[in-house]
Amino acid sequence: SPQQPTWIEQIEGTLVLADISGFTRLSERLAEIGKEGAERLTEIINSYFSRMLDMARSLDGHNVKFGGDALLLLFMGNDHALRAVATSLAMIRATQSFKAVIIGKERIRLNMSAGVHSGTFWSASAGISGVRMQHFLLGREASYAAKAEGKSESGEVVVTPATRQLLGDRCETEHCGDFFRVLRLTTRIA
């Protein structure tokens, strides 16, 4: 098969790194049960991530990367920062309302924290067309969402100064070191 040439472009937008805690413990406990546990884990993961990705898509967010315990979402176009923060807050509320999983006497809850950064990113795709293509976000700017997420506690959204500036008076925040913890949005998203 012919190799697709690598392409790279600059894009403007907002990245959300949403980190989910609880999946490691959940998968360990369900693995102890065997095949039934593996099926249950698959069902929980599919249900949970489908819900999170539907929320992102509803505000025109795109899934860049999906890991066992994290989502990397990209928002572009009008009000990308506002839509990214609104999605992050909605995903956290949904995670908090997600039913606890009871395994034996243990009750396991999922939690989420998110870091949000707006900027210019290098978007690249490489691979073999029709076989396996990979998408990457590169450059220094791409790491800032992870730095913001590193400052967030469970149930919190932390944004970088660049995102805070784009939000203007549509969001209440408080300082969190060099970043800002989101308290609430002061505007509704259509």
Coordinates of C-alpha atoms in Angstrom, one line a residue:
S1 CA 0.0 0.0 0.0
P2 CA 1.2 3.5 -0.8
Q3 CA 2.5 5.6 2.1
Q4 CA 0.5 8.8 2.7
P5 CA 2.8 11.8 3.0
T6 CA 2.9 13.4 6.4
W7 CA 1.1 16.6 6.5
I8 CA 1.3 19.3 9.1
E9 CA -0.6 22.6 9.6
Q10 CA -1.1 25.3 12.1
I11 CA -4.4 25.4 13.8
E12 CA -6.0 27.9 16.3
G13 CA -8.2 26.5 19.0
T14 CA -8.6 25.2 22.6
L15 CA -7.4 21.9 23.9
V16 CA -9.0 20.1 26.9
L17 CA -7.1 17.4 28.7
A18 CA -9.6 15.5 30.9
D19 CA -8.1 13.0 33.3
I20 CA -10.4 10.4 34.8
S21 CA -9.5 8.7 38.0
G22 CA -10.9 5.5 39.3
F23 CA -10.6 3.4 36.1
T24 CA -7.3 1.7 37.2
R25 CA -8.9 0.5 40.5
L26 CA -12.1 -0.5 38.6
S27 CA -10.2 -2.5 36.0
E28 CA -8.0 -4.2 38.7
R29 CA -11.1 -5.2 40.7
L30 CA -13.0 -6.4 37.7
A31 CA -10.0 -8.3 36.4
E32 CA -10.2 -10.4 39.5
I33 CA -13.6 -11.6 38.5
G34 CA -12.4 -13.0 35.2
K35 CA -14.3 -13.0 31.9
E36 CA -17.5 -11.6 33.4
G37 CA -15.5 -8.7 34.9
A38 CA -13.8 -8.0 31.6
E39 CA -17.2 -7.8 29.9
R40 CA -18.6 -5.5 32.6
L41 CA -15.5 -3.3 32.3
T42 CA -15.9 -3.0 28.5
E43 CA -19.6 -2.1 29.0
I44 CA -18.8 0.6 31.6
I45 CA -16.0 2.1 29.5
N46 CA -18.1 2.2 26.4
S47 CA -21.0 3.8 28.2
Y48 CA -18.9 6.3 30.0
F49 CA -16.7 7.4 27.1
S50 CA -19.7 7.5 24.7
R51 CA -21.4 9.9 27.0
M52 CA -18.3 12.1 27.4
L53 CA -17.7 12.2 23.6
D54 CA -21.3 13.0 22.8
M55 CA -21.1 16.0 25.2
A56 CA -17.9 17.2 23.4
R57 CA -19.5 16.7 20.0
S58 CA -22.6 18.6 21.0
L59 CA -20.4 21.7 21.3
D60 CA -18.3 20.8 18.2
G61 CA -15.4 19.3 20.1
H62 CA -13.2 16.7 18.4
N63 CA -11.6 13.8 20.1
V64 CA -7.8 14.0 19.4
K65 CA -6.6 11.2 21.6
F66 CA -8.3 8.7 23.8
G67 CA -6.5 6.8 26.6
G68 CA -7.6 4.4 29.2
D69 CA -8.0 7.2 31.7
A70 CA -7.8 10.5 29.7
L71 CA -9.4 12.3 26.8
L72 CA -7.7 15.0 24.7
L73 CA -10.3 17.2 23.0
L74 CA -9.9 20.0 20.5
F75 CA -12.3 22.9 19.9
M76 CA -11.9 25.3 17.0
G77 CA -13.9 28.1 15.4
N78 CA -16.1 30.7 17.1
D79 CA -16.0 30.8 20.9
H80 CA -13.7 27.7 21.1
A81 CA -12.5 28.6 24.6
L82 CA -16.0 29.0 25.9
R83 CA -17.2 25.8 24.4
A84 CA -14.2 23.9 25.7
V85 CA -14.7 25.1 29.3
A86 CA -18.5 24.5 29.1
T87 CA -17.8 20.9 27.9
S88 CA -15.3 20.4 30.6
L89 CA -17.7 21.5 33.3
A90 CA -20.5 19.3 31.8
M91 CA -18.3 16.3 31.7
I92 CA -17.2 16.7 35.3
R93 CA -20.9 17.0 36.4
A94 CA -21.8 13.9 34.4
T95 CA -18.8 12.0 35.9
Q96 CA -19.9 13.0 39.4
S97 CA -23.4 11.7 38.6
F98 CA -22.1 8.5 37.0
K99 CA -23.3 5.6 39.0
A100 CA -20.8 4.1 41.4
V101 CA -19.7 0.6 40.6
I102 CA -20.1 -1.9 43.4
I103 CA -17.8 -4.9 43.4
G104 CA -18.1 -7.1 46.4
K105 CA -18.1 -4.7 49.4
E106 CA -16.2 -2.0 47.5
R107 CA -17.8 1.0 45.9
I108 CA -15.8 2.6 43.1
R109 CA -16.5 6.1 41.8
L110 CA -15.1 7.8 38.8
N111 CA -13.7 11.3 39.1
M112 CA -12.5 13.8 36.5
S113 CA -10.3 16.9 36.4
A114 CA -9.5 19.0 33.4
G115 CA -6.9 21.4 32.1
V116 CA -7.7 23.8 29.3
H117 CA -5.4 25.8 27.0
S118 CA -6.1 28.0 24.0
G119 CA -3.4 28.8 21.4
T120 CA -1.9 27.9 18.1
F121 CA -1.0 24.2 17.7
W122 CA 0.8 22.2 15.0
S123 CA -1.5 19.5 13.8
A124 CA 0.1 16.6 12.0
S125 CA -1.0 13.3 10.5
A126 CA 1.3 10.5 9.4
G127 CA 1.0 6.9 8.5
I128 CA -0.1 4.6 5.7
S129 CA -3.3 5.6 4.0
G130 CA -6.1 3.1 4.5
V131 CA -4.1 1.1 7.0
R132 CA -3.1 3.2 10.0
M133 CA -3.0 7.0 10.3
Q134 CA -2.1 8.8 13.4
H135 CA -3.0 12.3 14.4
F136 CA -0.7 14.4 16.6
L137 CA -0.8 17.9 18.2
L138 CA 2.8 19.1 18.4
G139 CA 4.7 22.0 19.8
R140 CA 5.2 23.8 23.1
E141 CA 1.6 25.1 23.1
A142 CA 0.2 21.5 23.1
S143 CA 1.7 20.7 26.5
Y144 CA 0.0 23.6 28.3
A145 CA -3.3 21.8 28.7
A146 CA -1.5 19.0 30.6
K147 CA 0.3 21.6 32.8
A148 CA -3.1 23.2 33.7
E149 CA -4.6 19.7 34.3
G150 CA -1.7 19.0 36.7
K151 CA -2.8 22.0 38.8
S152 CA -6.4 20.8 39.0
E153 CA -7.9 18.7 41.8
S154 CA -10.7 16.2 41.2
G155 CA -13.9 17.9 40.0
E156 CA -12.0 21.1 38.9
V157 CA -11.3 22.8 35.6
V158 CA -8.1 24.8 35.5
V159 CA -7.4 27.1 32.5
T160 CA -4.2 28.8 31.3
P161 CA -3.9 32.6 31.1
A162 CA -4.5 32.5 27.3
T163 CA -7.8 30.7 27.8
R164 CA -8.8 33.0 30.7
Q165 CA -8.2 36.0 28.5
L166 CA -10.5 34.6 25.7
L167 CA -13.3 33.9 28.2
G168 CA -13.5 37.5 29.4
D169 CA -16.4 38.2 31.7
R170 CA -18.3 35.1 30.6
C171 CA -16.5 33.1 33.3
E172 CA -15.7 33.5 37.0
T173 CA -12.3 32.2 38.0
E174 CA -9.8 32.4 40.9
H175 CA -6.0 32.3 40.7
C176 CA -4.4 28.9 41.0
G177 CA -0.7 29.7 40.9
D178 CA 0.1 30.8 37.3
F179 CA -3.3 29.4 36.2
F180 CA -7.0 30.0 36.9
R181 CA -9.5 27.7 38.5
V182 CA -13.0 27.9 36.9
L183 CA -15.7 28.7 39.4
R184 CA -18.6 29.0 36.9
L185 CA -19.7 30.3 33.6
T186 CA -21.7 33.5 33.6
T187 CA -23.2 32.9 30.2
R188 CA -25.3 30.1 28.6
I189 CA -24.0 28.1 25.7
A190 CA -26.5 27.4 22.9

